Structures are given as structure tokens and as C-alpha cells.
Amino acid sequence: MSNLTYRRAKADRLMGRNPLFYKLAEPVFFSRNFQKLRDIVHHDTNIADHVVSVAFHSFQIAHALGLRNHLRELVQGALLHDYFFYDWRSARPRSGKLHGFEHPKEALENARQDFGKLTPIEEDCISKHMFPLTPIPPIYAESLLVCLVDKIVALAELVAATRIHQG
Ligand SMILES: [Fe+2]
Ligand SMILES: [Fe+2]
């Protein structure tokens, strides 16, 4: 199995790991535009694998901590936190500004367009996930968790990519 095939399958493997996670993630995960994220490179993996990984680990931590009142919003906000459709290595957001600062805004616009009105927790998960690069911190436990888990997952993906390139 090639590395690309292996990495593409990661989102599907995580979807199958927990029935509750599957149920909460399903409406976003199987939407037409979300599936396009499988083909967009991100942290040397693809956006679909990355965001499912962030959503799954955030879900597991929230569940373990007893933070269970807003699990659907946590999962769906995490799935949509990088909901943009360009390769940031070669293209810029619609605003033409720098990717690092602007992609949360573009992800939020895209998410509203495809999924309608979002809840305040979902919006916070998306728009504040780049804190402290963007100055306003998340205000909900769920969005703070997504912000932290995103950084850990991104770091793990970069380390894994470095190992693949070295090996
Ligand atoms: Fe991001
Ligand atoms: Fe991310």
C-alpha cells in the first residue's frame, strides 16, 4: 500500500473507531464538498485526514473529561476548522491575504455557505483555532480544546512527514 493510499484511509479508519463519533461526524463528513478535502494537501497529509484526526482526538478528550453537553458542536466545529479548498503552499485565501491569518475566516464563510447557520461554539471552534497567531482566544471549553488539539495533531503530522521523507 502506498503512503498516499495509507494516509487517505486515515479519515475513514478514525470514522469507524467509535459509533457515537461516527454519528456526530456523519452529516459533515459525507457531504459532497467535505469529501473534496481529501485531495488538498495539508501538513504533508490532506485536510480531510487532518480535521478528522483533530475532531476524533478532541471528542475522546472531551468525553474522558466529562465535557459531553456539546459533543456534536465540538465534533462538527473541529471537522470544519480548516474548511478551505486551496493548497496553501501555492495559493492564497480569497482575500489575497496571508493564509495563516485568513484561513479561519474563509473556513467560517465556507462552512456557513454549505451548512447554514452554525452555533456559537461551532463558529468559535473555526474562527479562533489559530490563536495565538490570531489575537482573540477561544471562549468555550470546546473551542479551546480544538485549538490545542489542532496544534498537537499538526505537530504529529509534521513529525510523521519528516520521518517518511527521511526514511
Ligand atoms: Fe488551520
Ligand atoms: Fe488545523
Coordinates of C-alpha atoms and ligand atoms in Angstrom, one line a residue:
M1 CA 0.0 0.0 0.0
S2 CA 1.5 3.4 -0.9
N3 CA 1.9 6.2 1.6
L4 CA -0.7 8.2 -0.2
T5 CA -3.3 5.4 0.0
Y6 CA -2.4 4.8 3.6
R7 CA -2.8 8.4 4.5
R8 CA -6.1 8.8 2.6
A9 CA -7.6 5.9 4.5
K10 CA -6.8 7.5 7.9
A11 CA -10.0 9.6 8.0
D12 CA -12.1 6.5 7.2
R13 CA -10.3 4.5 9.9
L14 CA -11.0 7.1 12.5
M15 CA -14.6 7.4 11.5
G16 CA -15.0 3.7 12.2
R17 CA -13.4 3.7 15.7
N18 CA -16.4 4.9 17.7
P19 CA -20.1 4.7 16.9
L20 CA -21.0 7.9 18.7
F21 CA -18.2 9.8 16.9
Y22 CA -19.4 8.4 13.6
K23 CA -23.0 9.5 14.3
L24 CA -21.9 13.1 15.2
A25 CA -19.5 13.4 12.4
E26 CA -21.5 11.8 9.6
P27 CA -23.6 14.8 8.4
V28 CA -20.4 16.8 7.7
F29 CA -18.1 14.0 6.8
F30 CA -20.2 12.6 4.0
S31 CA -21.2 16.0 2.5
R32 CA -20.0 16.5 -1.1
N33 CA -17.7 19.4 -0.5
F34 CA -16.1 17.9 2.6
Q35 CA -15.0 14.9 0.6
K36 CA -13.1 17.3 -1.7
L37 CA -10.8 18.0 1.3
R38 CA -9.3 14.5 0.8
D39 CA -7.5 15.9 -2.3
I40 CA -6.0 19.0 -0.7
V41 CA -2.5 18.7 0.8
H42 CA -2.1 19.9 4.4
H43 CA 0.8 19.4 6.8
D44 CA 2.0 16.8 4.3
T45 CA -1.2 14.8 4.8
N46 CA -4.6 16.0 3.4
I47 CA -7.2 18.3 5.0
A48 CA -9.7 15.5 5.5
D49 CA -7.3 13.3 7.4
H50 CA -6.1 16.3 9.5
V51 CA -9.6 17.6 10.5
V52 CA -11.0 14.1 11.2
S53 CA -8.0 13.5 13.4
V54 CA -8.5 16.8 15.3
A55 CA -12.2 16.1 15.7
F56 CA -11.6 12.5 16.9
H57 CA -9.0 13.3 19.5
S58 CA -11.0 16.4 20.7
F59 CA -14.0 14.1 21.0
Q60 CA -12.1 11.5 23.0
I61 CA -10.6 14.0 25.4
A62 CA -13.9 15.8 25.9
H63 CA -15.6 12.5 26.6
A64 CA -13.0 11.5 29.1
L65 CA -13.2 14.8 30.9
G66 CA -17.0 14.6 31.1
L67 CA -17.4 17.5 28.7
R68 CA -20.3 15.9 27.0
N69 CA -23.1 18.6 26.7
H70 CA -21.9 19.9 23.3
L71 CA -20.1 17.0 21.7
R72 CA -21.9 17.4 18.4
E73 CA -20.8 21.0 18.1
L74 CA -17.3 20.1 19.2
V75 CA -17.1 17.4 16.5
Q76 CA -18.6 19.4 13.7
G77 CA -16.7 22.6 14.6
A78 CA -13.5 20.6 14.6
L79 CA -14.3 19.0 11.3
L80 CA -14.9 22.4 9.8
H81 CA -12.0 24.3 11.3
D82 CA -9.9 24.1 8.2
Y83 CA -12.8 24.1 5.7
F84 CA -11.0 25.8 2.8
F85 CA -10.3 24.5 -0.7
Y86 CA -6.9 25.6 -1.8
D87 CA -3.4 24.3 -1.4
W88 CA -1.9 26.9 1.0
R89 CA 1.6 26.2 -0.4
S90 CA 0.8 27.6 -3.8
A91 CA -2.4 29.6 -3.4
R92 CA -3.9 32.3 -1.1
P93 CA -7.3 32.7 0.5
R94 CA -10.0 34.7 -1.4
S95 CA -9.0 37.8 0.5
G96 CA -5.5 37.6 -1.0
K97 CA -4.0 38.0 2.5
L98 CA -1.7 35.6 4.3
H99 CA -3.0 32.0 4.8
G100 CA -2.1 31.7 8.4
F101 CA -4.2 34.7 9.5
E102 CA -7.0 34.4 7.0
H103 CA -7.9 30.8 6.6
P104 CA -10.1 30.6 9.7
K105 CA -12.3 33.4 8.2
E106 CA -12.5 31.7 4.9
A107 CA -13.3 28.3 6.6
L108 CA -16.1 30.0 8.5
E109 CA -17.6 31.6 5.4
N110 CA -17.4 28.3 3.5
A111 CA -19.0 26.4 6.5
R112 CA -21.9 28.9 6.7
Q113 CA -22.5 28.6 3.0
D114 CA -22.6 24.8 3.0
F115 CA -24.1 24.1 6.4
G116 CA -26.3 27.1 7.1
K117 CA -26.4 28.8 10.5
L118 CA -23.7 27.5 12.9
T119 CA -23.9 27.6 16.6
P120 CA -21.7 30.0 18.6
I121 CA -19.5 27.0 19.7
E122 CA -19.0 25.8 16.2
E123 CA -18.2 29.3 15.0
D124 CA -15.7 29.7 17.8
C125 CA -14.0 26.4 17.0
I126 CA -13.5 27.5 13.5
S127 CA -12.7 31.2 13.8
K128 CA -10.4 31.0 16.9
H129 CA -8.4 27.9 16.2
M130 CA -5.3 29.7 15.1
F131 CA -4.9 31.5 18.5
P132 CA -2.3 32.8 19.4
L133 CA -1.4 33.6 15.8
T134 CA -4.7 35.3 15.6
P135 CA -5.2 37.5 18.6
I136 CA -8.6 36.6 20.1
P137 CA -8.6 33.5 22.2
P138 CA -11.4 30.8 22.1
I139 CA -14.1 31.4 24.7
Y140 CA -15.7 28.0 25.1
A141 CA -14.1 24.8 26.6
E142 CA -14.9 23.0 23.3
S143 CA -13.2 25.6 21.1
L144 CA -10.2 25.8 23.4
L145 CA -9.8 22.1 23.2
V146 CA -10.0 22.2 19.4
C147 CA -7.4 24.9 19.3
L148 CA -5.0 22.9 21.5
V149 CA -5.6 19.5 19.8
D150 CA -5.1 21.1 16.4
K151 CA -1.6 22.2 17.3
I152 CA -0.7 18.7 18.7
V153 CA -2.1 16.9 15.7
A154 CA -0.4 19.3 13.3
L155 CA 2.9 18.8 15.0
A156 CA 2.5 15.0 15.0
E157 CA 1.7 15.1 11.2
L158 CA 4.8 17.2 10.5
V159 CA 7.0 14.8 12.5
A160 CA 5.5 11.8 10.7
A161 CA 6.0 13.5 7.4
T162 CA 9.7 14.2 8.3
R163 CA 10.2 10.5 9.1
I164 CA 8.6 9.5 5.8
H165 CA 10.9 11.8 3.9
Q166 CA 14.0 10.7 5.8
G167 CA 13.1 7.0 5.6
Ligands
FE1 FE -6.0 25.9 10.4
FE2 FE -5.9 22.5 11.6

